[in-house]
């Protein structure tokens, strides 16, 4: 790079001399500085300037262009190096922010924002994986309990064919109850292994919401009545919603299961549905312990359970509300929760713009 720079400097000097000084002054300069005769100085002037002025202009331009391109390419390459270093820092686990030169402030801000988002997602994924692993351990342990009971009661029935009918009926009832619980736990395992809600496919149609809610309230009666709980539906009979009926039923079932599990005895679970403009709102409200705000923030996360002290014998795998959220969002709707003064309410809003 030194040779072109020297050549350019020489060209610029000669070009400046030719542009500023008249011919006589240039010749006089050659005479004094170089000790040339007048004829020699004149010939040098003609050879260097008078006859080749266009050539000097072209050569100067080419050399200047090459130097300019070199400077530009070098600056661009440095920019790419800085950007590559910033991208490499995205995967660093440290808390030190990414630093770039001042001219890349906008890129520095975007990279730091992307890094924070990536770290947050990694943390959420790790927490979900830890909760899932814990739930697998809990479920594996709890599956053994009803299975042992089923085997035990069936063995008694097999070994005592002359068992009194009332006792036999009671043992069969207990065995059936344990078998149903075993089926529920196995379903939880399936939910964990196939939890890929990005592939939800909807088959929407107009659903009579009143009939669906009334049917679900009836289905929950056996679960609620032993503790004096009831489910009350408040919905106009002609209200319809455009949704996938099976998926919507699962959303409401998951919310009602949560309300049934965490509501106080001898209370009413209110199910209210109404039209709000171009949307339909469904709210499920129950009385029980107020849920702290930090738990509300995580309540829709995968494998999150409100009461970590519960075994899977009394609680699920923490997938119900996460699944409900994904299904609602697949419909283009939203789900929210609030808990104040002992009242917890889940609200599902579905757009009706089909």
mmCIF file with all atom_site columns, N, CA and C in Angstrom, residues 107-177:
data_model
loop_
_atom_site.group_PDB
_atom_site.id
_atom_site.type_symbol
_atom_site.label_atom_id
_atom_site.label_alt_id
_atom_site.label_comp_id
_atom_site.label_asym_id
_atom_site.label_entity_id
_atom_site.label_seq_id
_atom_site.pdbx_PDB_ins_code
_atom_site.Cartn_x
_atom_site.Cartn_y
_atom_site.Cartn_z
_atom_site.occupancy
_atom_site.B_iso_or_equiv
_atom_site.pdbx_formal_charge
_atom_site.auth_seq_id
_atom_site.auth_comp_id
_atom_site.auth_asym_id
_atom_site.auth_atom_id
_atom_site.pdbx_PDB_model_num
ATOM 1   N N  . UNK A 1 107 ? -27.134 -1.514  16.427 1.00 0.00 ? 107 UNK A N  1
ATOM 2   C CA . UNK A 1 107 ? -26.916 -2.962  16.383 1.00 0.00 ? 107 UNK A CA 1
ATOM 3   C C  . UNK A 1 107 ? -26.609 -3.501  17.774 1.00 0.00 ? 107 UNK A C  1
ATOM 4   N N  . UNK A 1 108 ? -25.853 -2.740  18.546 1.00 0.00 ? 108 UNK A N  1
ATOM 5   C CA . UNK A 1 108 ? -25.533 -3.164  19.910 1.00 0.00 ? 108 UNK A CA 1
ATOM 6   C C  . UNK A 1 108 ? -26.805 -3.326  20.736 1.00 0.00 ? 108 UNK A C  1
ATOM 7   N N  . UNK A 1 109 ? -27.726 -2.366  20.597 1.00 0.00 ? 109 UNK A N  1
ATOM 8   C CA . UNK A 1 109 ? -28.981 -2.449  21.349 1.00 0.00 ? 109 UNK A CA 1
ATOM 9   C C  . UNK A 1 109 ? -29.802 -3.662  20.934 1.00 0.00 ? 109 UNK A C  1
ATOM 10  N N  . UNK A 1 110 ? -29.871 -3.921  19.624 1.00 0.00 ? 110 UNK A N  1
ATOM 11  C CA . UNK A 1 110 ? -30.649 -5.065  19.136 1.00 0.00 ? 110 UNK A CA 1
ATOM 12  C C  . UNK A 1 110 ? -30.036 -6.386  19.589 1.00 0.00 ? 110 UNK A C  1
ATOM 13  N N  . UNK A 1 111 ? -28.711 -6.481  19.539 1.00 0.00 ? 111 UNK A N  1
ATOM 14  C CA . UNK A 1 111 ? -28.045 -7.716  19.954 1.00 0.00 ? 111 UNK A CA 1
ATOM 15  C C  . UNK A 1 111 ? -28.234 -7.977  21.448 1.00 0.00 ? 111 UNK A C  1
ATOM 16  N N  . UNK A 1 112 ? -28.129 -6.919  22.252 1.00 0.00 ? 112 UNK A N  1
ATOM 17  C CA . UNK A 1 112 ? -28.328 -7.099  23.695 1.00 0.00 ? 112 UNK A CA 1
ATOM 18  C C  . UNK A 1 112 ? -29.767 -7.490  24.010 1.00 0.00 ? 112 UNK A C  1
ATOM 19  N N  . UNK A 1 113 ? -30.703 -6.903  23.264 1.00 0.00 ? 113 UNK A N  1
ATOM 20  C CA . UNK A 1 113 ? -32.109 -7.272  23.458 1.00 0.00 ? 113 UNK A CA 1
ATOM 21  C C  . UNK A 1 113 ? -32.349 -8.731  23.071 1.00 0.00 ? 113 UNK A C  1
ATOM 22  N N  . UNK A 1 114 ? -31.776 -9.135  21.920 1.00 0.00 ? 114 UNK A N  1
ATOM 23  C CA . UNK A 1 114 ? -31.922 -10.528 21.481 1.00 0.00 ? 114 UNK A CA 1
ATOM 24  C C  . UNK A 1 114 ? -31.265 -11.483 22.473 1.00 0.00 ? 114 UNK A C  1
ATOM 25  N N  . UNK A 1 115 ? -30.134 -11.068 23.031 1.00 0.00 ? 115 UNK A N  1
ATOM 26  C CA . UNK A 1 115 ? -29.439 -11.926 24.001 1.00 0.00 ? 115 UNK A CA 1
ATOM 27  C C  . UNK A 1 115 ? -30.265 -12.106 25.267 1.00 0.00 ? 115 UNK A C  1
ATOM 28  N N  . UNK A 1 116 ? -30.865 -11.010 25.751 1.00 0.00 ? 116 UNK A N  1
ATOM 29  C CA . UNK A 1 116 ? -31.709 -11.115 26.949 1.00 0.00 ? 116 UNK A CA 1
ATOM 30  C C  . UNK A 1 116 ? -32.907 -12.021 26.692 1.00 0.00 ? 116 UNK A C  1
ATOM 31  N N  . UNK A 1 117 ? -33.517 -11.874 25.511 1.00 0.00 ? 117 UNK A N  1
ATOM 32  C CA . UNK A 1 117 ? -34.666 -12.715 25.175 1.00 0.00 ? 117 UNK A CA 1
ATOM 33  C C  . UNK A 1 117 ? -34.260 -14.181 25.074 1.00 0.00 ? 117 UNK A C  1
ATOM 34  N N  . UNK A 1 118 ? -33.100 -14.436 24.469 1.00 0.00 ? 118 UNK A N  1
ATOM 35  C CA . UNK A 1 118 ? -32.612 -15.809 24.339 1.00 0.00 ? 118 UNK A CA 1
ATOM 36  C C  . UNK A 1 118 ? -32.324 -16.418 25.710 1.00 0.00 ? 118 UNK A C  1
ATOM 37  N N  . UNK A 1 119 ? -31.684 -15.643 26.583 1.00 0.00 ? 119 UNK A N  1
ATOM 38  C CA . UNK A 1 119 ? -31.396 -16.146 27.926 1.00 0.00 ? 119 UNK A CA 1
ATOM 39  C C  . UNK A 1 119 ? -32.682 -16.413 28.703 1.00 0.00 ? 119 UNK A C  1
ATOM 40  N N  . UNK A 1 120 ? -33.675 -15.522 28.514 1.00 0.00 ? 120 UNK A N  1
ATOM 41  C CA . UNK A 1 120 ? -34.959 -15.729 29.198 1.00 0.00 ? 120 UNK A CA 1
ATOM 42  C C  . UNK A 1 120 ? -35.628 -17.010 28.716 1.00 0.00 ? 120 UNK A C  1
ATOM 43  N N  . UNK A 1 121 ? -35.614 -17.233 27.404 1.00 0.00 ? 121 UNK A N  1
ATOM 44  C CA . UNK A 1 121 ? -36.235 -18.448 26.869 1.00 0.00 ? 121 UNK A CA 1
ATOM 45  C C  . UNK A 1 121 ? -35.505 -19.698 27.345 1.00 0.00 ? 121 UNK A C  1
ATOM 46  N N  . UNK A 1 122 ? -34.185 -19.624 27.397 1.00 0.00 ? 122 UNK A N  1
ATOM 47  C CA . UNK A 1 122 ? -33.429 -20.773 27.894 1.00 0.00 ? 122 UNK A CA 1
ATOM 48  C C  . UNK A 1 122 ? -33.767 -21.061 29.354 1.00 0.00 ? 122 UNK A C  1
ATOM 49  N N  . UNK A 1 123 ? -33.905 -19.996 30.138 1.00 0.00 ? 123 UNK A N  1
ATOM 50  C CA . UNK A 1 123 ? -34.233 -20.184 31.549 1.00 0.00 ? 123 UNK A CA 1
ATOM 51  C C  . UNK A 1 123 ? -35.619 -20.795 31.708 1.00 0.00 ? 123 UNK A C  1
ATOM 52  N N  . UNK A 1 124 ? -36.586 -20.288 30.924 1.00 0.00 ? 124 UNK A N  1
ATOM 53  C CA . UNK A 1 124 ? -37.946 -20.838 30.990 1.00 0.00 ? 124 UNK A CA 1
ATOM 54  C C  . UNK A 1 124 ? -37.956 -22.303 30.569 1.00 0.00 ? 124 UNK A C  1
ATOM 55  N N  . UNK A 1 125 ? -37.209 -22.617 29.498 1.00 0.00 ? 125 UNK A N  1
ATOM 56  C CA . UNK A 1 125 ? -37.155 -24.004 29.021 1.00 0.00 ? 125 UNK A CA 1
ATOM 57  C C  . UNK A 1 125 ? -36.525 -24.923 30.067 1.00 0.00 ? 125 UNK A C  1
ATOM 58  N N  . UNK A 1 126 ? -35.469 -24.438 30.724 1.00 0.00 ? 126 UNK A N  1
ATOM 59  C CA . UNK A 1 126 ? -34.819 -25.250 31.760 1.00 0.00 ? 126 UNK A CA 1
ATOM 60  C C  . UNK A 1 126 ? -35.751 -25.487 32.942 1.00 0.00 ? 126 UNK A C  1
ATOM 61  N N  . UNK A 1 127 ? -36.486 -24.435 33.332 1.00 0.00 ? 127 UNK A N  1
ATOM 62  C CA . UNK A 1 127 ? -37.425 -24.597 34.442 1.00 0.00 ? 127 UNK A CA 1
ATOM 63  C C  . UNK A 1 127 ? -38.538 -25.572 34.078 1.00 0.00 ? 127 UNK A C  1
ATOM 64  N N  . UNK A 1 128 ? -39.045 -25.463 32.842 1.00 0.00 ? 128 UNK A N  1
ATOM 65  C CA . UNK A 1 128 ? -40.088 -26.389 32.397 1.00 0.00 ? 128 UNK A CA 1
ATOM 66  C C  . UNK A 1 128 ? -39.575 -27.822 32.362 1.00 0.00 ? 128 UNK A C  1
ATOM 67  N N  . UNK A 1 129 ? -38.330 -27.987 31.917 1.00 0.00 ? 129 UNK A N  1
ATOM 68  C CA . UNK A 1 129 ? -37.753 -29.331 31.869 1.00 0.00 ? 129 UNK A CA 1
ATOM 69  C C  . UNK A 1 129 ? -37.589 -29.900 33.277 1.00 0.00 ? 129 UNK A C  1
ATOM 70  N N  . UNK A 1 130 ? -37.169 -29.060 34.222 1.00 0.00 ? 130 UNK A N  1
ATOM 71  C CA . UNK A 1 130 ? -37.031 -29.522 35.601 1.00 0.00 ? 130 UNK A CA 1
ATOM 72  C C  . UNK A 1 130 ? -38.384 -29.913 36.180 1.00 0.00 ? 130 UNK A C  1
ATOM 73  N N  . UNK A 1 131 ? -39.410 -29.079 35.915 1.00 0.00 ? 131 UNK A N  1
ATOM 74  C CA . UNK A 1 131 ? -40.742 -29.418 36.426 1.00 0.00 ? 131 UNK A CA 1
ATOM 75  C C  . UNK A 1 131 ? -41.258 -30.695 35.787 1.00 0.00 ? 131 UNK A C  1
ATOM 76  N N  . UNK A 1 132 ? -40.981 -30.857 34.486 1.00 0.00 ? 132 UNK A N  1
ATOM 77  C CA . UNK A 1 132 ? -41.435 -32.070 33.808 1.00 0.00 ? 132 UNK A CA 1
ATOM 78  C C  . UNK A 1 132 ? -40.763 -33.300 34.404 1.00 0.00 ? 132 UNK A C  1
ATOM 79  N N  . UNK A 1 133 ? -39.458 -33.204 34.643 1.00 0.00 ? 133 UNK A N  1
ATOM 80  C CA . UNK A 1 133 ? -38.746 -34.343 35.232 1.00 0.00 ? 133 UNK A CA 1
ATOM 81  C C  . UNK A 1 133 ? -39.290 -34.679 36.619 1.00 0.00 ? 133 UNK A C  1
ATOM 82  N N  . UNK A 1 134 ? -39.585 -33.629 37.406 1.00 0.00 ? 134 UNK A N  1
ATOM 83  C CA . UNK A 1 134 ? -40.165 -33.871 38.728 1.00 0.00 ? 134 UNK A CA 1
ATOM 84  C C  . UNK A 1 134 ? -41.519 -34.562 38.609 1.00 0.00 ? 134 UNK A C  1
ATOM 85  N N  . UNK A 1 135 ? -42.337 -34.098 37.653 1.00 0.00 ? 135 UNK A N  1
ATOM 86  C CA . UNK A 1 135 ? -43.661 -34.686 37.486 1.00 0.00 ? 135 UNK A CA 1
ATOM 87  C C  . UNK A 1 135 ? -43.579 -36.129 37.031 1.00 0.00 ? 135 UNK A C  1
ATOM 88  N N  . UNK A 1 136 ? -42.613 -36.431 36.166 1.00 0.00 ? 136 UNK A N  1
ATOM 89  C CA . UNK A 1 136 ? -42.449 -37.822 35.724 1.00 0.00 ? 136 UNK A CA 1
ATOM 90  C C  . UNK A 1 136 ? -42.134 -38.711 36.921 1.00 0.00 ? 136 UNK A C  1
ATOM 91  N N  . UNK A 1 137 ? -41.281 -38.207 37.824 1.00 0.00 ? 137 UNK A N  1
ATOM 92  C CA . UNK A 1 137 ? -40.955 -38.980 39.028 1.00 0.00 ? 137 UNK A CA 1
ATOM 93  C C  . UNK A 1 137 ? -42.199 -39.160 39.893 1.00 0.00 ? 137 UNK A C  1
ATOM 94  N N  . UNK A 1 138 ? -42.961 -38.048 40.082 1.00 0.00 ? 138 UNK A N  1
ATOM 95  C CA . UNK A 1 138 ? -44.170 -38.140 40.902 1.00 0.00 ? 138 UNK A CA 1
ATOM 96  C C  . UNK A 1 138 ? -45.170 -39.128 40.305 1.00 0.00 ? 138 UNK A C  1
ATOM 97  N N  . UNK A 1 139 ? -45.389 -39.005 38.986 1.00 0.00 ? 139 UNK A N  1
ATOM 98  C CA . UNK A 1 139 ? -46.368 -39.869 38.327 1.00 0.00 ? 139 UNK A CA 1
ATOM 99  C C  . UNK A 1 139 ? -45.944 -41.328 38.379 1.00 0.00 ? 139 UNK A C  1
ATOM 100 N N  . UNK A 1 140 ? -44.655 -41.574 38.146 1.00 0.00 ? 140 UNK A N  1
ATOM 101 C CA . UNK A 1 140 ? -44.170 -42.956 38.191 1.00 0.00 ? 140 UNK A CA 1
ATOM 102 C C  . UNK A 1 140 ? -44.399 -43.556 39.576 1.00 0.00 ? 140 UNK A C  1
ATOM 103 N N  . UNK A 1 141 ? -44.181 -42.734 40.610 1.00 0.00 ? 141 UNK A N  1
ATOM 104 C CA . UNK A 1 141 ? -44.405 -43.218 41.975 1.00 0.00 ? 141 UNK A CA 1
ATOM 105 C C  . UNK A 1 141 ? -45.890 -43.447 42.235 1.00 0.00 ? 141 UNK A C  1
ATOM 106 N N  . UNK A 1 142 ? -46.720 -42.495 41.784 1.00 0.00 ? 142 UNK A N  1
ATOM 107 C CA . UNK A 1 142 ? -48.146 -42.585 42.091 1.00 0.00 ? 142 UNK A CA 1
ATOM 108 C C  . UNK A 1 142 ? -48.870 -43.630 41.258 1.00 0.00 ? 142 UNK A C  1
ATOM 109 N N  . UNK A 1 143 ? -48.323 -43.968 40.098 1.00 0.00 ? 143 UNK A N  1
ATOM 110 C CA . UNK A 1 143 ? -48.937 -45.039 39.312 1.00 0.00 ? 143 UNK A CA 1
ATOM 111 C C  . UNK A 1 143 ? -48.837 -46.362 40.064 1.00 0.00 ? 143 UNK A C  1
ATOM 112 N N  . UNK A 1 144 ? -47.754 -46.519 40.780 1.00 0.00 ? 144 UNK A N  1
ATOM 113 C CA . UNK A 1 144 ? -47.549 -47.782 41.498 1.00 0.00 ? 144 UNK A CA 1
ATOM 114 C C  . UNK A 1 144 ? -48.610 -47.993 42.573 1.00 0.00 ? 144 UNK A C  1
ATOM 115 N N  . UNK A 1 145 ? -49.077 -46.888 43.198 1.00 0.00 ? 145 UNK A N  1
ATOM 116 C CA . UNK A 1 145 ? -50.044 -47.015 44.293 1.00 0.00 ? 145 UNK A CA 1
ATOM 117 C C  . UNK A 1 145 ? -51.380 -47.600 43.836 1.00 0.00 ? 145 UNK A C  1
ATOM 118 N N  . UNK A 1 146 ? -52.060 -47.002 42.843 1.00 0.00 ? 146 UNK A N  1
ATOM 119 C CA . UNK A 1 146 ? -53.327 -47.622 42.410 1.00 0.00 ? 146 UNK A CA 1
ATOM 120 C C  . UNK A 1 146 ? -53.132 -48.982 41.762 1.00 0.00 ? 146 UNK A C  1
ATOM 121 N N  . UNK A 1 147 ? -52.003 -49.172 41.088 1.00 0.00 ? 147 UNK A N  1
ATOM 122 C CA . UNK A 1 147 ? -51.759 -50.475 40.462 1.00 0.00 ? 147 UNK A CA 1
ATOM 123 C C  . UNK A 1 147 ? -51.626 -51.564 41.526 1.00 0.00 ? 147 UNK A C  1
ATOM 124 N N  . UNK A 1 148 ? -50.923 -51.232 42.601 1.00 0.00 ? 148 UNK A N  1
ATOM 125 C CA . UNK A 1 148 ? -50.795 -52.196 43.705 1.00 0.00 ? 148 UNK A CA 1
ATOM 126 C C  . UNK A 1 148 ? -52.159 -52.503 44.320 1.00 0.00 ? 148 UNK A C  1
ATOM 127 N N  . UNK A 1 149 ? -52.992 -51.459 44.463 1.00 0.00 ? 149 UNK A N  1
ATOM 128 C CA . UNK A 1 149 ? -54.332 -51.667 45.025 1.00 0.00 ? 149 UNK A CA 1
ATOM 129 C C  . UNK A 1 149 ? -55.183 -52.546 44.120 1.00 0.00 ? 149 UNK A C  1
ATOM 130 N N  . UNK A 1 150 ? -55.129 -52.280 42.810 1.00 0.00 ? 150 UNK A N  1
ATOM 131 C CA . UNK A 1 150 ? -55.902 -53.086 41.859 1.00 0.00 ? 150 UNK A CA 1
ATOM 132 C C  . UNK A 1 150 ? -55.495 -54.549 41.952 1.00 0.00 ? 150 UNK A C  1
ATOM 133 N N  . UNK A 1 151 ? -54.184 -54.794 41.946 1.00 0.00 ? 151 UNK A N  1
ATOM 134 C CA . UNK A 1 151 ? -53.691 -56.176 42.027 1.00 0.00 ? 151 UNK A CA 1
ATOM 135 C C  . UNK A 1 151 ? -54.117 -56.820 43.346 1.00 0.00 ? 151 UNK A C  1
ATOM 136 N N  . UNK A 1 152 ? -54.041 -56.051 44.435 1.00 0.00 ? 152 UNK A N  1
ATOM 137 C CA . UNK A 1 152 ? -54.397 -56.591 45.744 1.00 0.00 ? 152 UNK A CA 1
ATOM 138 C C  . UNK A 1 152 ? -55.859 -56.990 45.835 1.00 0.00 ? 152 UNK A C  1
ATOM 139 N N  . UNK A 1 153 ? -56.752 -56.081 45.400 1.00 0.00 ? 153 UNK A N  1
ATOM 140 C CA . UNK A 1 153 ? -58.181 -56.384 45.485 1.00 0.00 ? 153 UNK A CA 1
ATOM 141 C C  . UNK A 1 153 ? -58.574 -57.506 44.532 1.00 0.00 ? 153 UNK A C  1
ATOM 142 N N  . UNK A 1 154 ? -58.003 -57.526 43.335 1.00 0.00 ? 154 UNK A N  1
ATOM 143 C CA . UNK A 1 154 ? -58.307 -58.612 42.400 1.00 0.00 ? 154 UNK A CA 1
ATOM 144 C C  . UNK A 1 154 ? -57.811 -59.948 42.938 1.00 0.00 ? 154 UNK A C  1
ATOM 145 N N  . UNK A 1 155 ? -56.683 -59.932 43.626 1.00 0.00 ? 155 UNK A N  1
ATOM 146 C CA . UNK A 1 155 ? -56.170 -61.169 44.230 1.00 0.00 ? 155 UNK A CA 1
ATOM 147 C C  . UNK A 1 155 ? -57.119 -61.678 45.312 1.00 0.00 ? 155 UNK A C  1
ATOM 148 N N  . UNK A 1 156 ? -57.648 -60.750 46.126 1.00 0.00 ? 156 UNK A N  1
ATOM 149 C CA . UNK A 1 156 ? -58.607 -61.152 47.155 1.00 0.00 ? 156 UNK A CA 1
ATOM 150 C C  . UNK A 1 156 ? -59.864 -61.757 46.538 1.00 0.00 ? 156 UNK A C  1
ATOM 151 N N  . UNK A 1 157 ? -60.353 -61.112 45.475 1.00 0.00 ? 157 UNK A N  1
ATOM 152 C CA . UNK A 1 157 ? -61.551 -61.632 44.811 1.00 0.00 ? 157 UNK A CA 1
ATOM 153 C C  . UNK A 1 157 ? -61.293 -62.999 44.201 1.00 0.00 ? 157 UNK A C  1
ATOM 154 N N  . UNK A 1 158 ? -60.078 -63.185 43.692 1.00 0.00 ? 158 UNK A N  1
ATOM 155 C CA . UNK A 1 158 ? -59.745 -64.467 43.072 1.00 0.00 ? 158 UNK A CA 1
ATOM 156 C C  . UNK A 1 158 ? -59.574 -65.570 44.119 1.00 0.00 ? 158 UNK A C  1
ATOM 157 N N  . UNK A 1 159 ? -59.006 -65.205 45.265 1.00 0.00 ? 159 UNK A N  1
ATOM 158 C CA . UNK A 1 159 ? -58.727 -66.203 46.299 1.00 0.00 ? 159 UNK A CA 1
ATOM 159 C C  . UNK A 1 159 ? -59.956 -66.529 47.151 1.00 0.00 ? 159 UNK A C  1
ATOM 160 N N  . UNK A 1 160 ? -60.962 -65.669 47.107 1.00 0.00 ? 160 UNK A N  1
ATOM 161 C CA . UNK A 1 160 ? -62.163 -65.905 47.939 1.00 0.00 ? 160 UNK A CA 1
ATOM 162 C C  . UNK A 1 160 ? -63.414 -65.889 47.064 1.00 0.00 ? 160 UNK A C  1
ATOM 163 N N  . UNK A 1 161 ? -63.643 -66.954 46.299 1.00 0.00 ? 161 UNK A N  1
ATOM 164 C CA . UNK A 1 161 ? -64.821 -66.982 45.423 1.00 0.00 ? 161 UNK A CA 1
ATOM 165 C C  . UNK A 1 161 ? -66.143 -66.980 46.193 1.00 0.00 ? 161 UNK A C  1
ATOM 166 N N  . UNK A 1 162 ? -66.122 -67.387 47.456 1.00 0.00 ? 162 UNK A N  1
ATOM 167 C CA . UNK A 1 162 ? -67.353 -67.419 48.252 1.00 0.00 ? 162 UNK A CA 1
ATOM 168 C C  . UNK A 1 162 ? -67.514 -66.169 49.113 1.00 0.00 ? 162 UNK A C  1
ATOM 169 N N  . UNK A 1 163 ? -66.807 -65.103 48.756 1.00 0.00 ? 163 UNK A N  1
ATOM 170 C CA . UNK A 1 163 ? -66.888 -63.843 49.498 1.00 0.00 ? 163 UNK A CA 1
ATOM 171 C C  . UNK A 1 163 ? -68.327 -63.324 49.480 1.00 0.00 ? 163 UNK A C  1
ATOM 172 N N  . UNK A 1 164 ? -68.823 -62.790 50.608 1.00 0.00 ? 164 UNK A N  1
ATOM 173 C CA . UNK A 1 164 ? -70.185 -62.239 50.646 1.00 0.00 ? 164 UNK A CA 1
ATOM 174 C C  . UNK A 1 164 ? -70.385 -61.166 49.567 1.00 0.00 ? 164 UNK A C  1
ATOM 175 N N  . UNK A 1 165 ? -71.578 -61.129 49.016 1.00 0.00 ? 165 UNK A N  1
ATOM 176 C CA . UNK A 1 165 ? -71.881 -60.222 47.906 1.00 0.00 ? 165 UNK A CA 1
ATOM 177 C C  . UNK A 1 165 ? -71.633 -58.754 48.249 1.00 0.00 ? 165 UNK A C  1
ATOM 178 N N  . UNK A 1 166 ? -72.064 -58.241 49.425 1.00 0.00 ? 166 UNK A N  1
ATOM 179 C CA . UNK A 1 166 ? -71.798 -56.827 49.736 1.00 0.00 ? 166 UNK A CA 1
ATOM 180 C C  . UNK A 1 166 ? -70.300 -56.502 49.760 1.00 0.00 ? 166 UNK A C  1
ATOM 181 N N  . UNK A 1 167 ? -69.518 -57.400 50.358 1.00 0.00 ? 167 UNK A N  1
ATOM 182 C CA . UNK A 1 167 ? -68.067 -57.172 50.413 1.00 0.00 ? 167 UNK A CA 1
ATOM 183 C C  . UNK A 1 167 ? -67.452 -57.245 49.017 1.00 0.00 ? 167 UNK A C  1
ATOM 184 N N  . UNK A 1 168 ? -67.931 -58.202 48.218 1.00 0.00 ? 168 UNK A N  1
ATOM 185 C CA . UNK A 1 168 ? -67.435 -58.320 46.843 1.00 0.00 ? 168 UNK A CA 1
ATOM 186 C C  . UNK A 1 168 ? -67.752 -57.048 46.050 1.00 0.00 ? 168 UNK A C  1
ATOM 187 N N  . UNK A 1 169 ? -68.977 -56.558 46.216 1.00 0.00 ? 169 UNK A N  1
ATOM 188 C CA . UNK A 1 169 ? -69.380 -55.334 45.507 1.00 0.00 ? 169 UNK A CA 1
ATOM 189 C C  . UNK A 1 169 ? -68.502 -54.157 45.914 1.00 0.00 ? 169 UNK A C  1
ATOM 190 N N  . UNK A 1 170 ? -68.217 -54.061 47.224 1.00 0.00 ? 170 UNK A N  1
ATOM 191 C CA . UNK A 1 170 ? -67.371 -52.955 47.699 1.00 0.00 ? 170 UNK A CA 1
ATOM 192 C C  . UNK A 1 170 ? -65.965 -53.063 47.133 1.00 0.00 ? 170 UNK A C  1
ATOM 193 N N  . UNK A 1 171 ? -65.397 -54.271 47.122 1.00 0.00 ? 171 UNK A N  1
ATOM 194 C CA . UNK A 1 171 ? -64.050 -54.466 46.582 1.00 0.00 ? 171 UNK A CA 1
ATOM 195 C C  . UNK A 1 171 ? -64.002 -54.149 45.085 1.00 0.00 ? 171 UNK A C  1
ATOM 196 N N  . UNK A 1 172 ? -65.042 -54.554 44.373 1.00 0.00 ? 172 UNK A N  1
ATOM 197 C CA . UNK A 1 172 ? -65.093 -54.260 42.934 1.00 0.00 ? 172 UNK A CA 1
ATOM 198 C C  . UNK A 1 172 ? -65.165 -52.753 42.704 1.00 0.00 ? 172 UNK A C  1
ATOM 199 N N  . UNK A 1 173 ? -65.944 -52.059 43.540 1.00 0.00 ? 173 UNK A N  1
ATOM 200 C CA . UNK A 1 173 ? -66.047 -50.602 43.405 1.00 0.00 ? 173 UNK A CA 1
ATOM 201 C C  . UNK A 1 173 ? -64.719 -49.906 43.655 1.00 0.00 ? 173 UNK A C  1
ATOM 202 N N  . UNK A 1 174 ? -64.008 -50.344 44.701 1.00 0.00 ? 174 UNK A N  1
ATOM 203 C CA . UNK A 1 174 ? -62.698 -49.761 44.998 1.00 0.00 ? 174 UNK A CA 1
ATOM 204 C C  . UNK A 1 174 ? -61.717 -50.051 43.870 1.00 0.00 ? 174 UNK A C  1
ATOM 205 N N  . UNK A 1 175 ? -61.751 -51.283 43.369 1.00 0.00 ? 175 UNK A N  1
ATOM 206 C CA . UNK A 1 175 ? -60.853 -51.653 42.267 1.00 0.00 ? 175 UNK A CA 1
ATOM 207 C C  . UNK A 1 175 ? -61.126 -50.803 41.034 1.00 0.00 ? 175 UNK A C  1
ATOM 208 N N  . UNK A 1 176 ? -62.408 -50.598 40.732 1.00 0.00 ? 176 UNK A N  1
ATOM 209 C CA . UNK A 1 176 ? -62.768 -49.783 39.568 1.00 0.00 ? 176 UNK A CA 1
ATOM 210 C C  . UNK A 1 176 ? -62.302 -48.339 39.751 1.00 0.00 ? 176 UNK A C  1
ATOM 211 N N  . UNK A 1 177 ? -62.462 -47.826 40.966 1.00 0.00 ? 177 UNK A N  1
ATOM 212 C CA . UNK A 1 177 ? -62.009 -46.458 41.248 1.00 0.00 ? 177 UNK A CA 1
ATOM 213 C C  . UNK A 1 177 ? -60.499 -46.329 41.055 1.00 0.00 ? 177 UNK A C  1
#
